[in-house]
Coordinates of C-alpha atoms in Angstrom, one line a residue:
X56 CA 0.0 0.0 0.0
X57 CA 1.3 3.5 -0.9
X58 CA 1.8 5.9 2.0
X59 CA 2.4 9.7 1.8
X60 CA 6.0 10.5 2.6
X61 CA 6.0 14.2 1.9
X62 CA 6.7 15.4 5.4
X63 CA 9.9 16.0 7.3
X64 CA 9.1 13.2 9.9
X65 CA 9.7 10.6 7.2
X66 CA 13.1 11.8 6.6
X67 CA 14.0 12.0 10.3
X68 CA 13.2 8.3 10.5
X69 CA 16.2 7.7 8.2
X70 CA 18.3 9.9 10.5
X71 CA 17.4 7.7 13.5
X72 CA 18.3 4.6 11.6
X73 CA 21.7 6.1 10.5
X74 CA 22.3 6.6 14.3
X75 CA 21.9 2.8 14.8
X76 CA 18.7 3.2 16.8
X77 CA 15.5 1.0 16.7
X78 CA 12.3 2.5 15.5
X79 CA 8.7 1.7 16.3
X80 CA 6.2 3.0 13.8
X81 CA 2.5 2.8 14.1
X82 CA 0.2 2.9 11.1
X83 CA -3.4 4.0 11.7
X84 CA -5.4 6.0 14.2
X85 CA -3.5 6.6 17.5
X86 CA -6.8 5.8 19.4
X87 CA -7.5 2.5 17.7
X88 CA -8.1 -0.2 18.8
X89 CA -7.9 1.4 22.2
X90 CA -7.4 5.2 23.2
X91 CA -4.1 4.2 24.9
X92 CA -2.7 2.0 22.2
X93 CA 0.5 4.0 21.7
X94 CA 1.2 4.4 25.3
X95 CA 0.7 0.6 25.8
X96 CA 3.2 0.0 23.0
X97 CA 5.6 2.4 24.6
X98 CA 5.3 0.5 27.9
X99 CA 5.6 -3.0 26.5
X100 CA 8.6 -2.3 24.3
X101 CA 10.3 0.2 26.7
X102 CA 10.3 3.3 24.4
X103 CA 12.8 5.9 25.5
X104 CA 11.9 8.7 23.1
X105 CA 8.2 9.2 22.2
X106 CA 7.5 11.4 19.2
X107 CA 4.0 13.0 19.1
X108 CA 2.0 16.3 18.4
X109 CA 0.2 18.9 20.4
X110 CA -3.1 17.5 19.1
X111 CA -2.3 14.0 20.4
X112 CA -1.5 15.3 23.8
X113 CA -4.6 17.4 23.9
X114 CA -6.7 14.4 22.9
X115 CA -5.4 12.1 25.6
X116 CA -5.9 14.9 28.1
X117 CA -9.5 15.4 27.0
X118 CA -10.1 11.7 27.2
X119 CA -8.9 11.7 30.8
X120 CA -5.9 9.5 30.1
X121 CA -3.1 10.0 32.7
X122 CA -0.1 8.1 31.3
X123 CA 2.0 8.1 34.4
X124 CA -0.8 6.5 36.4
X125 CA -2.0 4.0 33.7
X126 CA 1.2 2.9 32.2
X127 CA 4.8 1.9 33.2
X128 CA 6.9 4.3 31.3
X129 CA 10.0 4.1 33.4
X130 CA 12.3 3.9 30.4
X131 CA 10.8 7.0 28.7
X132 CA 13.1 10.0 29.1
X133 CA 12.0 12.3 26.2
X134 CA 8.8 13.3 24.5
X135 CA 9.1 15.3 21.3
X136 CA 6.4 17.4 19.8
X137 CA 6.0 19.2 16.5
X138 CA 3.5 20.1 13.8
X139 CA 2.1 23.1 15.8
X140 CA 2.7 25.3 18.7
X141 CA 2.7 23.6 22.2
X142 CA 0.8 25.9 24.6
X143 CA 2.0 26.7 28.1
X144 CA -1.2 25.1 29.4
X145 CA -0.2 21.8 27.8
X146 CA 3.2 21.9 29.3
X147 CA 1.7 22.4 32.8
X148 CA -0.7 19.4 32.2
X149 CA 2.3 17.4 31.0
X150 CA 4.3 17.9 34.2
X151 CA 1.7 18.3 36.8
X152 CA -0.7 15.6 35.7
X153 CA 0.2 13.6 32.5
X154 CA 3.8 12.3 32.6
X155 CA 6.7 12.0 35.0
X156 CA 8.4 15.3 35.9
X157 CA 11.6 13.5 35.0
X158 CA 10.6 13.3 31.3
X159 CA 11.9 16.1 29.1
X160 CA 9.2 17.6 26.9
X161 CA 10.8 18.9 23.7
X162 CA 8.9 21.2 21.4
X163 CA 10.6 21.8 18.0
X164 CA 10.0 23.5 14.8
X165 CA 11.7 23.2 11.4
X166 CA 10.6 22.3 7.9
X167 CA 10.3 19.5 5.4
X168 CA 12.3 21.3 2.8
X169 CA 15.3 21.5 5.1
X170 CA 14.8 18.0 6.5
X171 CA 15.5 19.3 10.0
X172 CA 14.8 21.9 12.7
X173 CA 15.6 25.5 13.2
X174 CA 14.7 25.5 17.0
X175 CA 14.3 22.6 19.3
X176 CA 15.4 21.1 22.7
X177 CA 18.5 20.4 24.6
X178 CA 18.9 18.1 27.7
X179 CA 21.4 20.6 29.1
X180 CA 18.7 23.4 29.4
X181 CA 15.7 24.0 31.6
X182 CA 12.2 23.6 30.2
X183 CA 9.8 26.5 30.5
X184 CA 6.1 26.3 29.8
X185 CA 5.1 27.3 26.4
X186 CA 8.7 27.9 25.1
X187 CA 11.0 26.0 22.8
X188 CA 14.3 25.7 24.5
X189 CA 16.9 26.8 22.0
X190 CA 18.2 27.3 18.5
X191 CA 19.3 24.2 16.7
X192 CA 23.0 23.5 16.4
X193 CA 24.5 24.5 13.1
X194 CA 21.6 27.0 12.4
X195 CA 22.3 30.8 12.4
X196 CA 18.8 31.5 13.5
X197 CA 17.8 35.2 14.0
X198 CA 14.4 37.0 14.4
X199 CA 13.8 40.0 11.9
X200 CA 11.5 42.8 12.2
X201 CA 8.5 42.1 9.9
X202 CA 7.9 45.7 9.2
X203 CA 11.4 46.2 7.6
X204 CA 12.7 44.9 4.4
X205 CA 16.4 45.4 5.2
X206 CA 16.5 42.5 7.8
X207 CA 16.6 44.3 11.1
X208 CA 17.0 41.9 14.2
X209 CA 14.3 42.3 16.8
X210 CA 15.6 39.6 19.2
X211 CA 17.1 41.9 21.8
X212 CA 14.0 44.0 21.9
X213 CA 11.9 41.0 23.0
X214 CA 9.5 41.5 20.1
X215 CA 7.9 39.0 17.7
X216 CA 9.3 38.7 14.2
X217 CA 10.2 36.5 11.3
X218 CA 12.2 33.4 11.9
X219 CA 15.3 33.5 9.5
X220 CA 18.6 31.7 9.0
X221 CA 21.3 34.1 8.0
X222 CA 23.9 31.6 6.9
X223 CA 23.9 28.4 4.8
X224 CA 23.3 25.2 6.7
X225 CA 24.2 21.5 6.0
X226 CA 20.7 20.4 4.9
X227 CA 19.8 23.5 2.8
X228 CA 18.5 22.4 -0.5
X229 CA 20.0 23.6 -3.8
X230 CA 16.5 24.0 -5.5
X231 CA 13.2 22.3 -5.9
X232 CA 12.6 19.4 -8.2
X233 CA 10.9 19.9 -11.6
X234 CA 10.5 22.6 -14.1
X235 CA 11.0 26.1 -12.6
X236 CA 12.3 24.5 -9.4
X237 CA 15.0 27.1 -8.8
X238 CA 12.5 30.0 -9.2
X239 CA 9.9 28.4 -6.9
X240 CA 12.7 27.7 -4.4
X241 CA 13.9 31.3 -4.4
X242 CA 10.4 32.7 -4.2
X243 CA 9.5 30.4 -1.3
X244 CA 12.4 31.4 1.0
X245 CA 14.6 34.2 -0.4
X246 CA 12.1 36.8 -1.6
X247 CA 11.5 38.4 1.8
X248 CA 15.0 39.5 2.8
X249 CA 17.2 38.8 -0.2
X250 CA 19.3 36.0 -1.6
X251 CA 21.5 35.5 1.6
X252 CA 18.8 35.1 4.2
X253 CA 16.4 32.1 4.4
X254 CA 13.1 33.3 5.6
X255 CA 11.1 30.3 7.0
X256 CA 7.7 32.0 7.1
X257 CA 7.1 31.4 10.8
X258 CA 6.5 34.1 13.4
X259 CA 8.5 33.7 16.6
X260 CA 9.5 35.6 19.8
X261 CA 12.7 35.5 21.9
X262 CA 12.2 35.6 25.7
X263 CA 15.0 37.7 27.3
X264 CA 14.5 36.3 30.9
X265 CA 14.5 32.6 30.0
X266 CA 16.4 32.8 26.6
X267 CA 13.6 30.5 25.3
X268 CA 11.6 31.0 22.1
X269 CA 7.8 31.1 21.6
X270 CA 6.4 29.9 18.3
X271 CA 3.4 32.1 17.3
X272 CA 2.5 30.4 14.0
X273 CA 2.8 30.9 10.3
X274 CA 3.6 34.4 9.2
X275 CA 0.8 34.5 6.7
X276 CA -1.5 33.5 9.4
X277 CA -0.5 36.0 12.0
X278 CA -3.3 38.0 13.4
X279 CA -3.0 41.7 12.8
X280 CA -5.9 43.8 14.0
X281 CA -5.1 47.5 14.2
X282 CA -1.4 46.9 13.6
X283 CA -1.0 44.6 16.7
X284 CA 0.6 41.3 15.6
X285 CA 0.0 38.2 17.6
X286 CA -0.2 34.4 16.9
X287 CA -3.3 32.2 17.0
X288 CA -1.4 30.0 19.5
X289 CA -2.0 32.8 22.1
X290 CA -5.7 32.5 21.6
X291 CA -5.7 28.6 21.7
X292 CA -3.8 28.8 25.1
X293 CA -7.1 30.3 26.4
X294 CA -9.7 28.1 24.6
X295 CA -7.8 25.0 25.7
X296 CA -8.7 25.7 29.4
X297 CA -12.5 25.8 28.7
X298 CA -13.6 22.2 29.5
X299 CA -16.8 22.5 27.2
X300 CA -14.7 23.3 24.1
X301 CA -13.3 20.4 22.0
X302 CA -11.4 22.4 19.6
X303 CA -11.0 25.9 18.0
X304 CA -9.5 27.8 15.1
X305 CA -8.7 31.5 15.1
X306 CA -8.1 33.6 11.9
X307 CA -8.0 37.1 10.7
X308 CA -10.6 38.5 8.3
X309 CA -9.9 41.3 5.8
X310 CA -12.0 41.6 2.7
X311 CA -11.9 44.3 0.1
X312 CA -14.6 46.1 2.0
X313 CA -12.8 46.0 5.3
X314 CA -10.7 48.9 6.4
X315 CA -8.8 46.8 9.0
X316 CA -8.4 43.2 9.9
X317 CA -10.6 41.7 12.5
X318 CA -10.2 38.4 14.4
X319 CA -12.7 35.6 14.1
X320 CA -12.7 32.7 16.6
X321 CA -14.5 29.5 15.7
X322 CA -15.1 26.9 18.4
X323 CA -16.2 23.3 18.2
X324 CA -18.1 22.2 21.3
X325 CA -17.8 18.9 23.0
X326 CA -20.7 16.4 22.6
X327 CA -23.6 17.5 25.0
X328 CA -22.2 21.0 25.5
X329 CA -24.1 24.0 24.1
X330 CA -22.6 27.2 22.6
X331 CA -24.1 30.2 24.3
X332 CA -23.6 34.0 24.2
X333 CA -22.4 33.7 27.9
X334 CA -19.6 31.3 26.8
X335 CA -18.5 33.7 24.0
X336 CA -18.4 36.5 26.5
X337 CA -16.4 34.5 29.0
X338 CA -13.9 33.6 26.3
X339 CA -13.5 37.1 25.3
X340 CA -13.0 38.3 28.8
X341 CA -10.5 35.5 29.5
X342 CA -8.5 36.6 26.5
X343 CA -8.7 40.2 27.5
X344 CA -7.5 39.4 30.9
X345 CA -4.6 37.3 29.8
X346 CA -3.4 39.5 27.0
X347 CA -5.1 42.8 26.1
X348 CA -8.2 44.2 24.6
X349 CA -6.5 44.2 21.2
X350 CA -6.3 40.4 21.3
X351 CA -10.0 39.9 21.8
X352 CA -11.8 38.3 18.8
X353 CA -14.4 40.5 17.2
X354 CA -16.7 37.5 16.8
X355 CA -17.0 34.1 18.3
X356 CA -18.9 31.4 16.3
X357 CA -19.7 27.8 16.8
X358 CA -18.8 25.3 13.9
X359 CA -19.4 21.6 13.6
X360 CA -15.8 20.8 12.5
X361 CA -12.3 22.2 12.4
X362 CA -10.2 21.5 9.2
X363 CA -6.9 19.7 9.6
X364 CA -4.1 18.5 7.4
X365 CA -3.2 14.8 7.3
X366 CA -0.2 15.8 9.5
X367 CA -2.4 17.2 12.2
X368 CA -2.0 21.0 11.6
X369 CA -5.0 23.3 11.6
X370 CA -5.8 24.8 8.2
X371 CA -5.8 28.4 9.3
X372 CA -4.7 29.7 5.9
X373 CA -7.6 28.0 4.1
X374 CA -10.1 29.4 6.5
X375 CA -8.6 32.8 6.4
X376 CA -8.8 32.9 2.7
X377 CA -12.4 31.7 2.7
X378 CA -13.7 34.2 5.3
X379 CA -11.8 37.0 3.5
X380 CA -13.5 36.1 0.2
X381 CA -10.4 34.9 -1.5
X382 CA -10.3 32.0 -4.0
X383 CA -7.7 29.6 -3.0
X384 CA -6.8 26.0 -4.0
X385 CA -7.6 23.4 -1.4
X386 CA -4.5 21.2 -0.9
X387 CA -4.8 17.4 -1.1
X388 CA -3.3 17.3 2.4
X389 CA -6.5 18.6 4.0
X390 CA -7.9 15.5 5.8
X391 CA -11.5 16.7 6.1
X392 CA -11.9 19.2 3.2
X393 CA -15.6 19.2 3.4
X394 CA -15.3 21.1 6.7
X395 CA -14.1 24.1 4.8
X396 CA -17.6 24.6 3.4
X397 CA -18.8 25.4 6.9
X398 CA -16.9 28.7 6.8
X399 CA -18.0 30.2 3.5
X400 CA -21.0 32.0 5.0
X401 CA -18.8 34.1 7.2
X402 CA -17.3 35.8 4.2
X403 CA -20.7 37.7 4.2
X404 CA -20.4 39.2 7.7
X405 CA -21.4 42.9 7.9
X406 CA -18.5 45.3 7.5
X407 CA -17.4 47.2 10.6
X408 CA -20.2 49.4 12.0
X409 CA -23.0 47.5 10.6
X410 CA -25.4 45.3 12.6
X411 CA -23.7 42.0 13.8
X412 CA -24.8 38.6 12.6
X413 CA -26.8 36.4 15.0
X414 CA -24.8 33.8 16.7
X415 CA -21.8 36.0 17.3
X416 CA -20.7 37.8 20.4
X417 CA -18.4 40.7 20.9
X418 CA -17.4 43.2 23.6

């Protein structure tokens, strides 16, 4: 049977084999035939490094699975997570409830085209909730001001910016395969700051007090109401603590008729839980309290499903294009493409100042 291999995790499996390590790969749903099947395998085989994703950790937490109480994972020393930002709340659950405090939780971020990571973990450094520990070895990672074209570092100013690599690195590709590969390669990574700076397209922030890094999401998905830039991961850190919410997706909306961008938050409720105006208000108040009034979504809506890629990433760009009235091709990597149709009606929301749609709530 043919399987999709167009993701960095496939390549990293070969790296592990080259290091003379044994691998355990599981094909199928991580919750079938039982919700704890992966953890049971980790127990029975004595797995020492467990690779997963924020969505998997959120799912086992939502299902009430407590690995350190239900499984013998004494040989487990590291849990690695990638594919999306790992919230501070998930770190807290991991160490306070889910796993042994002696296990290192490593959040990392890189790319398929580089077959590696730009930022990741180190056993020599402390772990801080919501933060990636350090820059990867051999990678000249910096953070550039997104408002400047000349490539101005913002790292020392403790501000969010574009994740860039200012020097060549061992796994850097020469070009893309196929006709026009070199042009597509240059446009993808070197158009933003010139031919000598690799711009990954991720929004990230350096923390001066801990020297850690906070991944805020894709640059083209960064929320920017009234010129205030922040990542969707900040909003998810709030929605994750509401027990009645199963999942959420947060995007910016700016149509031709809109003067400014506004933030829309969509939530999927757990079975048996009702979406109410009171819930929307409590969400907005919690976001305001944790961050600022600029972070508060203009509207909160209930949806029946959240679109994901086959790799477990939320399809924020697709939803953003749809609610902004843009026509974009739907990638074959979307695992539930029909869910995107649920968002088309929101492209017709009233412009700012007009009467709000029923079913939304705003402060």
